[in-house]
mmCIF file of C-alpha atoms in Angstrom:
data_model
loop_
_atom_site.group_PDB
_atom_site.id
_atom_site.type_symbol
_atom_site.label_atom_id
_atom_site.label_comp_id
_atom_site.label_asym_id
_atom_site.label_seq_id
_atom_site.Cartn_x
_atom_site.Cartn_y
_atom_site.Cartn_z
ATOM 1 C CA MET A 1420 -26.538 18.677 7.861
ATOM 2 C CA LYS A 1421 -26.772 22.004 6.459
ATOM 3 C CA LYS A 1422 -26.322 24.970 8.681
ATOM 4 C CA THR A 1423 -27.249 28.624 7.305
ATOM 5 C CA LEU A 1424 -26.324 31.878 8.309
ATOM 6 C CA TYR A 1425 -29.006 34.462 8.202
ATOM 7 C CA LEU A 1426 -27.624 37.580 8.070
ATOM 8 C CA ALA A 1427 -30.335 40.119 9.377
ATOM 9 C CA ILE A 1428 -29.017 43.883 7.843
ATOM 10 C CA ALA A 1429 -31.682 45.689 9.721
ATOM 11 C CA LEU A 1430 -30.793 44.808 12.542
ATOM 12 C CA GLY A 1431 -26.885 44.584 12.095
ATOM 13 C CA LEU A 1432 -26.875 40.755 13.817
ATOM 14 C CA PHE A 1433 -24.967 37.887 12.684
ATOM 15 C CA SER A 1434 -26.018 34.400 13.779
ATOM 16 C CA CYS A 1435 -24.689 30.733 13.483
ATOM 17 C CA GLY A 1436 -26.158 27.531 14.592
ATOM 18 C CA ASN A 1437 -24.636 25.195 17.060
ATOM 19 C CA ALA A 1438 -22.681 22.546 16.188
ATOM 20 C CA GLU A 1439 -23.903 19.191 16.897
ATOM 21 C CA SER A 1440 -22.569 17.148 19.819
ATOM 22 C CA THR A 1441 -20.324 14.064 18.688
ATOM 23 C CA GLY A 1442 -20.062 11.865 22.249
ATOM 24 C CA ASN A 1443 -17.404 12.049 24.947
ATOM 25 C CA GLU A 1444 -14.266 13.297 22.434
ATOM 26 C CA LYS A 1445 -13.549 16.641 22.054
ATOM 27 C CA LYS A 1446 -13.589 17.748 18.888
ATOM 28 C CA SER A 1447 -13.628 21.276 16.678
ATOM 29 C CA ASP A 1448 -16.813 21.941 14.836
ATOM 30 C CA GLU A 1449 -16.420 20.051 11.731
ATOM 31 C CA SER A 1450 -19.818 18.876 10.918
ATOM 32 C CA LYS A 1451 -20.629 21.642 8.666
ATOM 33 C CA SER A 1452 -21.850 21.274 4.953
ATOM 34 C CA THR A 1453 -19.576 21.759 1.738
ATOM 35 C CA SER A 1454 -21.201 25.084 1.533
ATOM 36 C CA ASP A 1455 -23.095 27.675 3.882
ATOM 37 C CA THR A 1456 -25.715 29.834 2.546
ATOM 38 C CA LEU A 1457 -25.695 33.677 3.132
ATOM 39 C CA SER A 1458 -29.330 34.747 3.003
ATOM 40 C CA THR A 1459 -30.375 38.442 2.861
ATOM 41 C CA THR A 1460 -33.761 39.513 2.112
ATOM 42 C CA ASN A 1461 -33.035 40.387 -1.388
ATOM 43 C CA GLU A 1462 -30.534 37.685 -2.360
ATOM 44 C CA VAL A 1463 -28.915 34.079 -1.347
ATOM 45 C CA VAL A 1464 -25.319 33.638 -1.817
ATOM 46 C CA GLU A 1465 -23.570 30.389 -1.622
ATOM 47 C CA VAL A 1466 -20.311 30.230 0.198
ATOM 48 C CA GLU A 1467 -18.046 27.736 -0.432
ATOM 49 C CA LYS A 1468 -16.578 25.960 2.066
ATOM 50 C CA LYS A 1469 -12.921 25.234 2.176
ATOM 51 C CA ASP A 1470 -11.201 21.698 1.445
ATOM 52 C CA VAL A 1471 -10.128 19.519 4.542
ATOM 53 C CA PRO A 1472 -6.864 19.100 5.405
ATOM 54 C CA PHE A 1473 -5.278 15.531 5.160
ATOM 55 C CA ASP A 1474 -2.257 13.716 5.528
ATOM 56 C CA GLN A 1475 -0.682 13.115 2.409
ATOM 57 C CA ASP A 1476 1.698 10.071 3.834
ATOM 58 C CA LEU A 1477 -1.410 8.332 5.492
ATOM 59 C CA THR A 1478 -3.241 8.638 2.102
ATOM 60 C CA ASN A 1479 -0.153 7.262 0.123
ATOM 61 C CA ILE A 1480 -0.405 4.356 2.612
ATOM 62 C CA SER A 1481 -3.728 3.527 2.148
ATOM 63 C CA ARG A 1482 -3.594 3.799 -1.582
ATOM 64 C CA VAL A 1483 -0.477 1.480 -1.737
ATOM 65 C CA ILE A 1484 -2.607 -1.371 0.216
ATOM 66 C CA ALA A 1485 -5.612 -0.308 -2.051
ATOM 67 C CA GLY A 1486 -3.575 -0.977 -5.451
ATOM 68 C CA LEU A 1487 -4.095 2.595 -6.775
ATOM 69 C CA PRO A 1488 -1.030 5.098 -7.844
ATOM 70 C CA VAL A 1489 0.402 7.064 -5.209
ATOM 71 C CA GLU A 1490 1.483 10.577 -5.329
ATOM 72 C CA GLY A 1491 5.131 12.566 -4.597
ATOM 73 C CA ASP A 1492 6.740 9.414 -2.656
ATOM 74 C CA SER A 1493 9.522 7.866 -4.889
ATOM 75 C CA ALA A 1494 9.930 4.773 -2.058
ATOM 76 C CA LEU A 1495 6.377 3.671 -2.174
ATOM 77 C CA ILE A 1496 6.250 4.269 -6.255
ATOM 78 C CA ALA A 1497 9.052 1.903 -6.563
ATOM 79 C CA ILE A 1498 7.659 -0.983 -4.615
ATOM 80 C CA GLN A 1499 4.488 -0.320 -6.872
ATOM 81 C CA GLU A 1500 6.998 -1.127 -9.701
ATOM 82 C CA LYS A 1501 7.711 -4.061 -8.751
ATOM 83 C CA PRO A 1502 6.247 -7.228 -10.326
ATOM 84 C CA PHE A 1503 4.047 -8.947 -7.303
ATOM 85 C CA TYR A 1504 2.423 -5.549 -6.746
ATOM 86 C CA LYS A 1505 1.756 -5.298 -10.589
ATOM 87 C CA ARG A 1506 -0.104 -8.324 -10.204
ATOM 88 C CA TYR A 1507 -1.478 -6.966 -6.600
ATOM 89 C CA LYS A 1508 -2.923 -4.087 -8.556
ATOM 90 C CA ASP A 1509 -4.447 -6.006 -11.379
ATOM 91 C CA TYR A 1510 -6.614 -7.939 -8.844
ATOM 92 C CA THR A 1511 -7.742 -5.188 -6.432
ATOM 93 C CA ASP A 1512 -8.685 -3.265 -9.814
ATOM 94 C CA ARG A 1513 -10.461 -6.456 -11.081
ATOM 95 C CA THR A 1514 -12.385 -7.436 -8.215
ATOM 96 C CA PHE A 1515 -13.241 -3.664 -6.817
ATOM 97 C CA SER A 1516 -14.415 -2.712 -10.070
ATOM 98 C CA GLU A 1517 -16.733 -6.251 -9.448
ATOM 99 C CA VAL A 1518 -18.136 -5.258 -5.927
ATOM 100 C CA LYS A 1519 -18.235 -1.448 -7.100
ATOM 101 C CA SER A 1520 -20.878 -2.748 -10.209
ATOM 102 C CA THR A 1521 -22.414 -5.207 -8.468
ATOM 103 C CA MET A 1522 -22.516 -3.931 -5.107
ATOM 104 C CA LEU A 1523 -21.814 -0.329 -3.989
ATOM 105 C CA ASP A 1524 -23.029 1.313 -7.394
ATOM 106 C CA PRO A 1525 -26.421 -0.705 -6.942
ATOM 107 C CA VAL A 1526 -26.875 0.079 -3.196
ATOM 108 C CA ALA A 1527 -26.156 3.911 -3.459
ATOM 109 C CA GLY A 1528 -28.869 4.065 -6.427
ATOM 110 C CA TRP A 1529 -30.952 2.250 -4.391
ATOM 111 C CA THR A 1530 -30.961 3.427 -1.108
ATOM 112 C CA ASP A 1531 -31.254 7.300 -3.032
ATOM 113 C CA SER A 1532 -34.676 6.454 -4.874
ATOM 114 C CA MET A 1533 -35.766 4.872 -1.543
ATOM 115 C CA HIS A 1534 -34.611 7.162 1.120
ATOM 116 C CA VAL A 1535 -32.634 4.523 2.675
ATOM 117 C CA GLY A 1536 -30.349 6.064 4.944
ATOM 118 C CA ASN A 1537 -28.676 7.488 2.311
ATOM 119 C CA ASP A 1538 -29.497 11.297 2.371
ATOM 120 C CA ALA A 1539 -29.057 11.181 6.509
ATOM 121 C CA GLU A 1540 -26.343 14.127 7.109
ATOM 122 C CA GLY A 1541 -23.966 14.498 10.054
ATOM 123 C CA ILE A 1542 -25.181 10.907 12.213
ATOM 124 C CA THR A 1543 -23.126 8.378 13.719
ATOM 125 C CA CYS A 1544 -23.365 4.997 12.151
ATOM 126 C CA PHE A 1545 -23.151 2.227 14.874
ATOM 127 C CA TYR A 1546 -22.412 -1.100 12.819
ATOM 128 C CA PRO A 1547 -21.803 -3.974 15.486
ATOM 129 C CA LEU A 1548 -20.381 -7.333 14.338
ATOM 130 C CA SER A 1549 -18.861 -5.637 11.792
ATOM 131 C CA GLY A 1550 -15.497 -6.839 11.092
ATOM 132 C CA PRO A 1551 -13.570 -4.171 9.329
ATOM 133 C CA ASP A 1552 -16.711 -3.850 6.862
ATOM 134 C CA PHE A 1553 -16.339 0.144 6.558
ATOM 135 C CA MET A 1554 -17.102 -0.031 2.470
ATOM 136 C CA PHE A 1555 -20.753 -1.278 3.359
ATOM 137 C CA ALA A 1556 -21.336 1.005 6.381
ATOM 138 C CA ASN A 1557 -20.176 3.626 3.629
ATOM 139 C CA ALA A 1558 -22.627 2.626 1.037
ATOM 140 C CA PHE A 1559 -25.658 3.059 3.192
ATOM 141 C CA TYR A 1560 -24.408 6.074 5.325
ATOM 142 C CA PRO A 1561 -21.928 7.922 2.998
ATOM 143 C CA ASN A 1562 -23.408 11.225 4.675
ATOM 144 C CA ALA A 1563 -22.401 9.953 8.313
ATOM 145 C CA LYS A 1564 -20.242 12.182 10.677
ATOM 146 C CA ASN A 1565 -18.870 8.846 12.183
ATOM 147 C CA TYR A 1566 -18.838 5.251 11.945
ATOM 148 C CA ILE A 1567 -18.552 2.983 15.187
ATOM 149 C CA LEU A 1568 -17.260 -0.525 14.219
ATOM 150 C CA MET A 1569 -17.361 -3.521 16.491
ATOM 151 C CA ALA A 1570 -15.704 -6.583 16.169
ATOM 152 C CA LEU A 1571 -13.390 -9.342 17.458
ATOM 153 C CA GLU A 1572 -10.682 -9.132 14.963
ATOM 154 C CA ARG A 1573 -7.639 -7.190 15.948
ATOM 155 C CA ARG A 1574 -6.945 -3.712 15.446
ATOM 156 C CA GLY A 1575 -3.752 -3.448 14.117
ATOM 157 C CA SER A 1576 -1.465 -0.703 13.038
ATOM 158 C CA LEU A 1577 0.050 1.089 10.330
ATOM 159 C CA PRO A 1578 2.292 -0.931 8.103
ATOM 160 C CA ASN A 1579 5.834 0.343 7.090
ATOM 161 C CA PHE A 1580 6.316 -0.220 3.710
ATOM 162 C CA LYS A 1581 9.628 1.547 3.400
ATOM 163 C CA GLU A 1582 11.446 -1.059 5.475
ATOM 164 C CA MET A 1583 9.676 -4.437 4.435
ATOM 165 C CA THR A 1584 11.499 -6.290 2.384
ATOM 166 C CA ASP A 1585 10.629 -8.110 -1.068
ATOM 167 C CA GLU A 1586 9.562 -10.945 0.679
ATOM 168 C CA GLN A 1587 7.767 -9.300 3.310
ATOM 169 C CA LEU A 1588 5.929 -7.110 1.055
ATOM 170 C CA GLN A 1589 4.815 -10.406 -1.110
ATOM 171 C CA ARG A 1590 3.600 -11.862 1.773
ATOM 172 C CA TYR A 1591 1.680 -9.179 2.888
ATOM 173 C CA PHE A 1592 -0.370 -8.446 -0.605
ATOM 174 C CA ASP A 1593 -0.951 -12.120 -0.801
ATOM 175 C CA GLY A 1594 -2.167 -11.931 2.699
ATOM 176 C CA MET A 1595 -4.587 -9.080 1.689
ATOM 177 C CA ILE A 1596 -5.883 -10.853 -1.612
ATOM 178 C CA LYS A 1597 -6.633 -13.816 0.551
ATOM 179 C CA SER A 1598 -8.732 -11.481 3.020
ATOM 180 C CA MET A 1599 -10.741 -10.268 0.281
ATOM 181 C CA LYS A 1600 -12.043 -13.349 -1.163
ATOM 182 C CA TYR A 1601 -15.234 -13.436 0.710
ATOM 183 C CA ILE A 1602 -15.992 -9.601 0.511
ATOM 184 C CA THR A 1603 -15.684 -9.295 -3.017
ATOM 185 C CA THR A 1604 -17.994 -12.353 -3.990
ATOM 186 C CA ARG A 1605 -20.390 -12.751 -1.442
ATOM 187 C CA GLY A 1606 -20.496 -9.053 0.033
ATOM 188 C CA TYR A 1607 -19.134 -10.202 4.021
ATOM 189 C CA PHE A 1608 -16.574 -11.011 6.198
ATOM 190 C CA VAL A 1609 -15.845 -14.739 7.778
ATOM 191 C CA THR A 1610 -14.846 -13.723 11.160
ATOM 192 C CA MET A 1611 -13.324 -17.588 11.316
ATOM 193 C CA HIS A 1612 -10.738 -16.340 8.318
ATOM 194 C CA MET A 1613 -10.070 -12.455 9.513
ATOM 195 C CA GLY A 1614 -8.904 -14.276 12.425
ATOM 196 C CA SER A 1615 -6.375 -15.910 10.637
ATOM 197 C CA ASP A 1616 -5.653 -13.752 8.011
ATOM 198 C CA PHE A 1617 -5.155 -10.579 10.646
ATOM 199 C CA SER A 1618 -2.658 -12.549 12.597
ATOM 200 C CA LYS A 1619 0.592 -11.441 10.687
ATOM 201 C CA SER A 1620 3.403 -9.790 11.586
ATOM 202 C CA HIS A 1621 2.785 -6.863 9.073
ATOM 203 C CA LEU A 1622 -1.161 -7.882 8.066
ATOM 204 C CA ASN A 1623 -1.815 -7.446 11.869
ATOM 205 C CA GLY A 1624 -5.339 -6.287 12.253
ATOM 206 C CA THR A 1625 -8.303 -4.393 10.610
ATOM 207 C CA LEU A 1626 -6.599 -1.465 9.982
ATOM 208 C CA HIS A 1627 -4.964 -2.769 6.736
ATOM 209 C CA MET A 1628 -8.736 -3.771 5.200
ATOM 210 C CA ILE A 1629 -10.312 -0.662 6.204
ATOM 211 C CA LEU A 1630 -7.459 1.901 4.658
ATOM 212 C CA TYR A 1631 -8.244 -0.493 1.675
ATOM 213 C CA MET A 1632 -11.902 0.362 1.940
ATOM 214 C CA MET A 1633 -11.271 3.745 2.572
ATOM 215 C CA ALA A 1634 -8.885 4.850 -0.428
ATOM 216 C CA ARG A 1635 -10.926 2.425 -2.766
ATOM 217 C CA THR A 1636 -14.096 4.740 -2.204
ATOM 218 C CA GLY A 1637 -12.410 7.785 -2.763
ATOM 219 C CA HIS A 1638 -11.338 8.929 0.772
ATOM 220 C CA LYS A 1639 -8.074 10.513 2.007
ATOM 221 C CA ILE A 1640 -6.723 9.814 5.523
ATOM 222 C CA ALA A 1641 -6.088 12.494 7.719
ATOM 223 C CA LYS A 1642 -4.855 10.577 11.512
ATOM 224 C CA VAL A 1643 -4.561 7.193 12.571
ATOM 225 C CA GLU A 1644 -4.123 6.887 16.216
ATOM 226 C CA ASP A 1645 -5.124 4.684 19.509
ATOM 227 C CA GLY A 1646 -7.903 5.750 21.767
ATOM 228 C CA LEU A 1647 -8.441 4.814 25.365
ATOM 229 C CA ILE A 1648 -11.948 4.983 27.073
ATOM 230 C CA ASP A 1649 -12.537 5.255 30.311
ATOM 231 C CA SER A 1650 -15.363 4.083 32.267
ATOM 232 C CA ASN A 1651 -17.372 7.220 32.026
ATOM 233 C CA GLY A 1652 -16.639 6.923 28.297
ATOM 234 C CA ASN A 1653 -14.162 9.626 27.723
ATOM 235 C CA LEU A 1654 -11.655 9.251 24.911
ATOM 236 C CA THR A 1655 -8.062 9.665 24.807
ATOM 237 C CA ARG A 1656 -6.116 9.773 21.709
ATOM 238 C CA ILE A 1657 -2.615 8.315 21.646
ATOM 239 C CA ASP A 1658 -0.181 7.068 19.390
ATOM 240 C CA GLU A 1659 -0.857 3.933 18.024
ATOM 241 C CA ASN A 1660 2.613 2.630 19.262
ATOM 242 C CA GLN A 1661 2.574 3.417 22.684
ATOM 243 C CA LYS A 1662 2.518 0.627 25.091
ATOM 244 C CA ASP A 1663 1.888 -0.370 28.444
ATOM 245 C CA ILE A 1664 -0.932 1.978 28.664
ATOM 246 C CA GLU A 1665 -3.722 0.998 31.383
ATOM 247 C CA ALA A 1666 -7.291 1.672 30.037
ATOM 248 C CA GLU A 1667 -10.471 -0.016 30.721
ATOM 249 C CA THR A 1668 -10.587 -0.209 26.302
ATOM 250 C CA ARG A 1669 -8.636 0.128 23.480
ATOM 251 C CA ILE A 1670 -9.717 1.148 20.265
ATOM 252 C CA LYS A 1671 -8.030 2.129 16.696
ATOM 253 C CA THR A 1672 -9.613 5.706 15.561
ATOM 254 C CA ILE A 1673 -8.734 7.116 11.613
ATOM 255 C CA ASP A 1674 -9.862 10.510 10.878
ATOM 256 C CA PHE A 1675 -10.651 10.852 7.403
ATOM 257 C CA VAL A 1676 -11.929 13.109 4.429
ATOM 258 C CA SER A 1677 -15.158 12.853 2.120
ATOM 259 C CA PRO A 1678 -14.207 12.290 -1.626
ATOM 260 C CA ASP A 1679 -15.278 15.546 -2.269
ATOM 261 C CA GLY A 1680 -12.748 16.967 0.353
ATOM 262 C CA LYS A 1681 -15.401 18.727 2.286
ATOM 263 C CA GLN A 1682 -16.111 16.600 4.953
ATOM 264 C CA ALA A 1683 -14.010 15.365 8.133
ATOM 265 C CA LYS A 1684 -15.450 12.120 9.316
ATOM 266 C CA THR A 1685 -13.400 9.824 12.142
ATOM 267 C CA LEU A 1686 -13.838 6.005 12.460
ATOM 268 C CA TYR A 1687 -13.749 4.140 15.631
ATOM 269 C CA PHE A 1688 -13.118 0.527 15.904
ATOM 270 C CA PHE A 1689 -13.488 -1.619 18.994
ATOM 271 C CA ASN A 1690 -12.207 -4.998 19.178
ATOM 272 C CA GLN A 1691 -14.303 -6.078 21.611
ATOM 273 C CA ASN A 1692 -16.392 -9.150 22.082
ATOM 274 C CA ALA A 1693 -19.949 -8.097 22.508
ATOM 275 C CA ASP A 1694 -21.801 -10.630 24.273
ATOM 276 C CA ASP A 1695 -23.147 -10.295 27.905
ATOM 277 C CA GLU A 1696 -20.169 -12.197 29.397
ATOM 278 C CA HIS A 1697 -17.863 -9.688 28.091
ATOM 279 C CA LEU A 1698 -19.289 -6.221 27.328
ATOM 280 C CA PRO A 1699 -20.569 -5.313 30.902
ATOM 281 C CA ASP A 1700 -16.880 -5.180 31.971
ATOM 282 C CA HIS A 1701 -16.410 -2.125 29.565
ATOM 283 C CA PRO A 1702 -19.643 0.069 30.466
ATOM 284 C CA GLY A 1703 -17.420 2.983 29.221
ATOM 285 C CA ILE A 1704 -18.160 1.431 25.672
ATOM 286 C CA GLU A 1705 -21.949 2.065 26.164
ATOM 287 C CA LYS A 1706 -21.107 5.612 27.240
ATOM 288 C CA PHE A 1707 -18.835 6.406 24.184
ATOM 289 C CA ILE A 1708 -21.425 5.121 22.146
ATOM 290 C CA ASN A 1709 -24.586 6.771 23.786
ATOM 291 C CA GLY A 1710 -22.639 10.132 23.853
ATOM 292 C CA PHE A 1711 -23.355 10.595 20.190
ATOM 293 C CA GLU A 1712 -26.731 12.186 19.513
ATOM 294 C CA ARG A 1713 -28.112 10.925 16.250
ATOM 295 C CA ARG A 1714 -26.795 7.377 15.969
ATOM 296 C CA SER A 1715 -28.099 4.684 13.507
ATOM 297 C CA ALA A 1716 -27.339 1.151 13.410
ATOM 298 C CA TYR A 1717 -26.677 -0.739 10.582
ATOM 299 C CA MET A 1718 -25.883 -4.660 10.126
ATOM 300 C CA LYS A 1719 -25.550 -7.682 7.653
ATOM 301 C CA ALA A 1720 -24.346 -10.998 7.611
ATOM 302 C CA SER A 1721 -24.090 -10.628 11.777
ATOM 303 C CA GLN A 1722 -25.470 -14.858 11.929
ATOM 304 C CA CYS A 1723 -28.252 -14.082 14.019
ATOM 305 C CA ALA A 1724 -25.975 -13.799 17.183
ATOM 306 C CA LEU A 1725 -28.471 -10.964 18.762
ATOM 307 C CA PHE A 1726 -30.744 -13.263 18.904
ATOM 308 C CA ASN A 1727 -29.343 -14.867 21.557
ATOM 309 C CA PRO A 1728 -30.501 -14.213 25.244
ATOM 310 C CA ASN A 1729 -26.915 -13.247 25.847
ATOM 311 C CA PHE A 1730 -26.568 -10.288 23.468
ATOM 312 C CA LYS A 1731 -28.848 -8.137 25.655
ATOM 313 C CA LYS A 1732 -26.404 -5.444 26.145
ATOM 314 C CA ILE A 1733 -25.864 -4.689 22.425
ATOM 315 C CA ARG A 1734 -29.234 -4.907 21.680
ATOM 316 C CA GLU A 1735 -29.904 -2.407 23.643
ATOM 317 C CA LEU A 1736 -27.415 -0.414 21.810
ATOM 318 C CA VAL A 1737 -28.986 -1.000 18.511
ATOM 319 C CA LEU A 1738 -32.665 -0.493 19.889
ATOM 320 C CA SER A 1739 -31.634 3.189 21.211
ATOM 321 C CA CYS A 1740 -30.517 4.396 18.055
ATOM 322 C CA ASP A 1741 -32.900 6.643 15.707
ATOM 323 C CA GLU A 1742 -32.870 4.551 12.730
ATOM 324 C CA VAL A 1743 -31.711 0.705 11.861
ATOM 325 C CA ILE A 1744 -30.940 -0.874 8.591
ATOM 326 C CA GLN A 1745 -30.117 -4.513 8.633
ATOM 327 C CA ASP A 1746 -30.957 -7.906 6.984
ATOM 328 C CA ASP A 1747 -32.420 -10.727 8.866
ATOM 329 C CA SER A 1748 -29.708 -11.711 10.521
ATOM 330 C CA GLY A 1749 -29.348 -8.711 12.482
ATOM 331 C CA LEU A 1750 -32.390 -8.510 15.349
ATOM 332 C CA PRO A 1751 -35.396 -10.416 15.039
ATOM 333 C CA TYR A 1752 -38.363 -8.450 13.366
ATOM 334 C CA LYS A 1753 -40.410 -8.698 16.491
ATOM 335 C CA TYR A 1754 -38.206 -5.523 18.109
ATOM 336 C CA TYR A 1755 -39.519 -3.507 15.297
ATOM 337 C CA SER A 1756 -43.171 -4.537 14.437
ATOM 338 C CA ASP A 1757 -44.776 -2.481 17.063
ATOM 339 C CA THR A 1758 -46.256 0.131 14.996
ATOM 340 C CA THR A 1759 -46.406 2.629 17.822
ATOM 341 C CA GLU A 1760 -42.428 2.966 18.013
ATOM 342 C CA TYR A 1761 -41.262 2.439 14.650
ATOM 343 C CA ASP A 1762 -42.091 3.038 11.218
ATOM 344 C CA THR A 1763 -40.961 -0.095 9.954
ATOM 345 C CA TYR A 1764 -40.258 -0.622 5.985
ATOM 346 C CA LEU A 1765 -39.384 -4.362 4.325
ATOM 347 C CA TYR A 1766 -37.861 -4.601 1.094
ATOM 348 C CA GLY A 1767 -36.879 -7.609 -1.092
ATOM 349 C CA THR A 1768 -37.757 -11.318 -0.667
ATOM 350 C CA TYR A 1769 -37.313 -13.655 1.874
ATOM 351 C CA LYS A 1770 -38.469 -17.894 1.550
ATOM 352 C CA THR A 1771 -35.646 -19.506 3.346
ATOM 353 C CA VAL A 1772 -32.314 -19.094 5.556
ATOM 354 C CA ILE A 1773 -28.908 -20.802 4.560
ATOM 355 C CA LYS A 1774 -28.467 -24.340 6.510
ATOM 356 C CA ASP A 1775 -26.356 -22.976 9.307
ATOM 357 C CA LEU A 1776 -28.697 -20.185 10.411
ATOM 358 C CA SER A 1777 -31.993 -22.231 10.139
ATOM 359 C CA TRP A 1778 -32.511 -21.874 13.607
ATOM 360 C CA CYS A 1779 -33.536 -17.950 12.945
ATOM 361 C CA TYR A 1780 -35.610 -18.504 10.539
ATOM 362 C CA GLN A 1781 -38.801 -15.618 11.518
ATOM 363 C CA ARG A 1782 -42.310 -16.795 10.108
ATOM 364 C CA ASP A 1783 -43.314 -13.272 11.199
ATOM 365 C CA LEU A 1784 -40.715 -11.688 8.964
ATOM 366 C CA LYS A 1785 -42.026 -14.081 6.097
ATOM 367 C CA LYS A 1786 -45.775 -12.916 6.447
ATOM 368 C CA ALA A 1787 -44.649 -9.586 6.948
ATOM 369 C CA ILE A 1788 -42.314 -9.018 3.714
ATOM 370 C CA ASP A 1789 -44.854 -11.082 1.662
ATOM 371 C CA ALA A 1790 -47.358 -8.156 2.557
ATOM 372 C CA SER A 1791 -44.854 -5.413 1.873
ATOM 373 C CA GLU A 1792 -45.125 -2.886 -1.199
ATOM 374 C CA PHE A 1793 -41.713 -3.556 -1.904
ATOM 375 C CA ASN A 1794 -41.810 -7.398 -2.008
ATOM 376 C CA TYR A 1795 -40.066 -7.881 -5.079
ATOM 377 C CA PRO A 1796 -36.108 -8.736 -5.492
ATOM 378 C CA LEU A 1797 -33.439 -5.981 -4.385
ATOM 379 C CA PRO A 1798 -30.594 -4.903 -7.138
ATOM 380 C CA PHE A 1799 -27.510 -6.150 -5.287
ATOM 381 C CA LYS A 1800 -26.223 -9.022 -3.141
ATOM 382 C CA ILE A 1801 -25.957 -8.640 0.252
ATOM 383 C CA THR A 1802 -27.013 -11.112 2.679
ATOM 384 C CA TYR A 1803 -26.627 -14.813 3.319
ATOM 385 C CA ASN A 1804 -29.481 -15.431 1.534
ATOM 386 C CA ASP A 1805 -28.208 -14.454 -1.623
ATOM 387 C CA ASN A 1806 -27.109 -17.948 -2.129
ATOM 388 C CA HIS A 1807 -30.427 -18.959 -2.170
ATOM 389 C CA GLY A 1808 -31.652 -16.134 -4.593
ATOM 390 C CA PHE A 1809 -33.216 -14.197 -1.678
ATOM 391 C CA GLY A 1810 -32.329 -11.132 -0.003
ATOM 392 C CA MET A 1811 -34.426 -8.405 2.074
ATOM 393 C CA ILE A 1812 -33.298 -5.020 3.986
ATOM 394 C CA LEU A 1813 -35.250 -3.859 6.936
ATOM 395 C CA TYR A 1814 -35.492 -0.119 7.357
ATOM 396 C CA ALA A 1815 -36.548 0.704 10.882
ATOM 397 C CA ILE A 1816 -37.088 4.959 11.774
ATOM 398 C CA ARG A 1817 -38.183 5.388 15.748
ATOM 399 C CA LYS A 1818 -41.209 7.667 15.985
#
């Protein structure tokens, strides 16, 4: 969100816009754009914003995970010279190149041309049932200030590559390859596989895959911590290795920097069961999320979980957002079909669903998509129905 600085020379007054609320965590004003505009009656001068600082050691860890060259750390460079790591790098180079060319680049081009999410600045992207999927949240909302991911998988902790044996390192990178299997071929994760893949002593949670995705999409890492959410939704940051701290909810927080180096961002990961049996036991989560003023919800490959009556709380959180981007497995279309509440746009094709989700086929959605002016194939694969050659995106904007 660009902020304009107006210099009123005749009056000798100088004013600046206020920082936007970023929820219940006290943070400095990091929401300014790449450059501020200094305006006078005679000229407009662009004042370049300085690069946001980042942590080189943490960024190097993310780059080791991502199969990318590190900078200035001889111990990590030595690891990258090992034969098993070179094989890992070849694999990540090849598979990410395919993901980028067939999914991420087409998504970026499509969202830009359709004005779907892509140009929204300074927002918070809320992604329930996400797994570690920062990559696609960032693809649809590259200019978001915050990302809130929620899933069943473990949080994880930073690996200490320098203290791992060659055998441990090889197992770690083999585990990363295994965990990439679905995201690199289908564009989504499978929770059942993530649970087993992220249970190892070193590869112990979603943090590893999130850092892989951040590094591969050009981001730098500033800080990795845990967070404690109290019943009022207030966040307290702690070191990720602190133990035996009582709190209603513990989360993972990652502060990172945009690829151009100009914007500070934060990702919050909740490993939380989102059904109504568990989420009400953590009222601070709802208050924390609602503390972010401008929110967009993003959902894909979410197994139609929010179709079920026992996901009322998380549905309410999604429907409280200013806009929603989802595929057909998010919320049922009926929640967005009221034209007095939403401007809803339907893209792509929808004819059937995969066998495992046959119970959530939506006849009203089929009828609406068939009547949509955008009823033609999407230029990327991103949903379960891609297995049948179909795929759709719903974009709903609250009026």
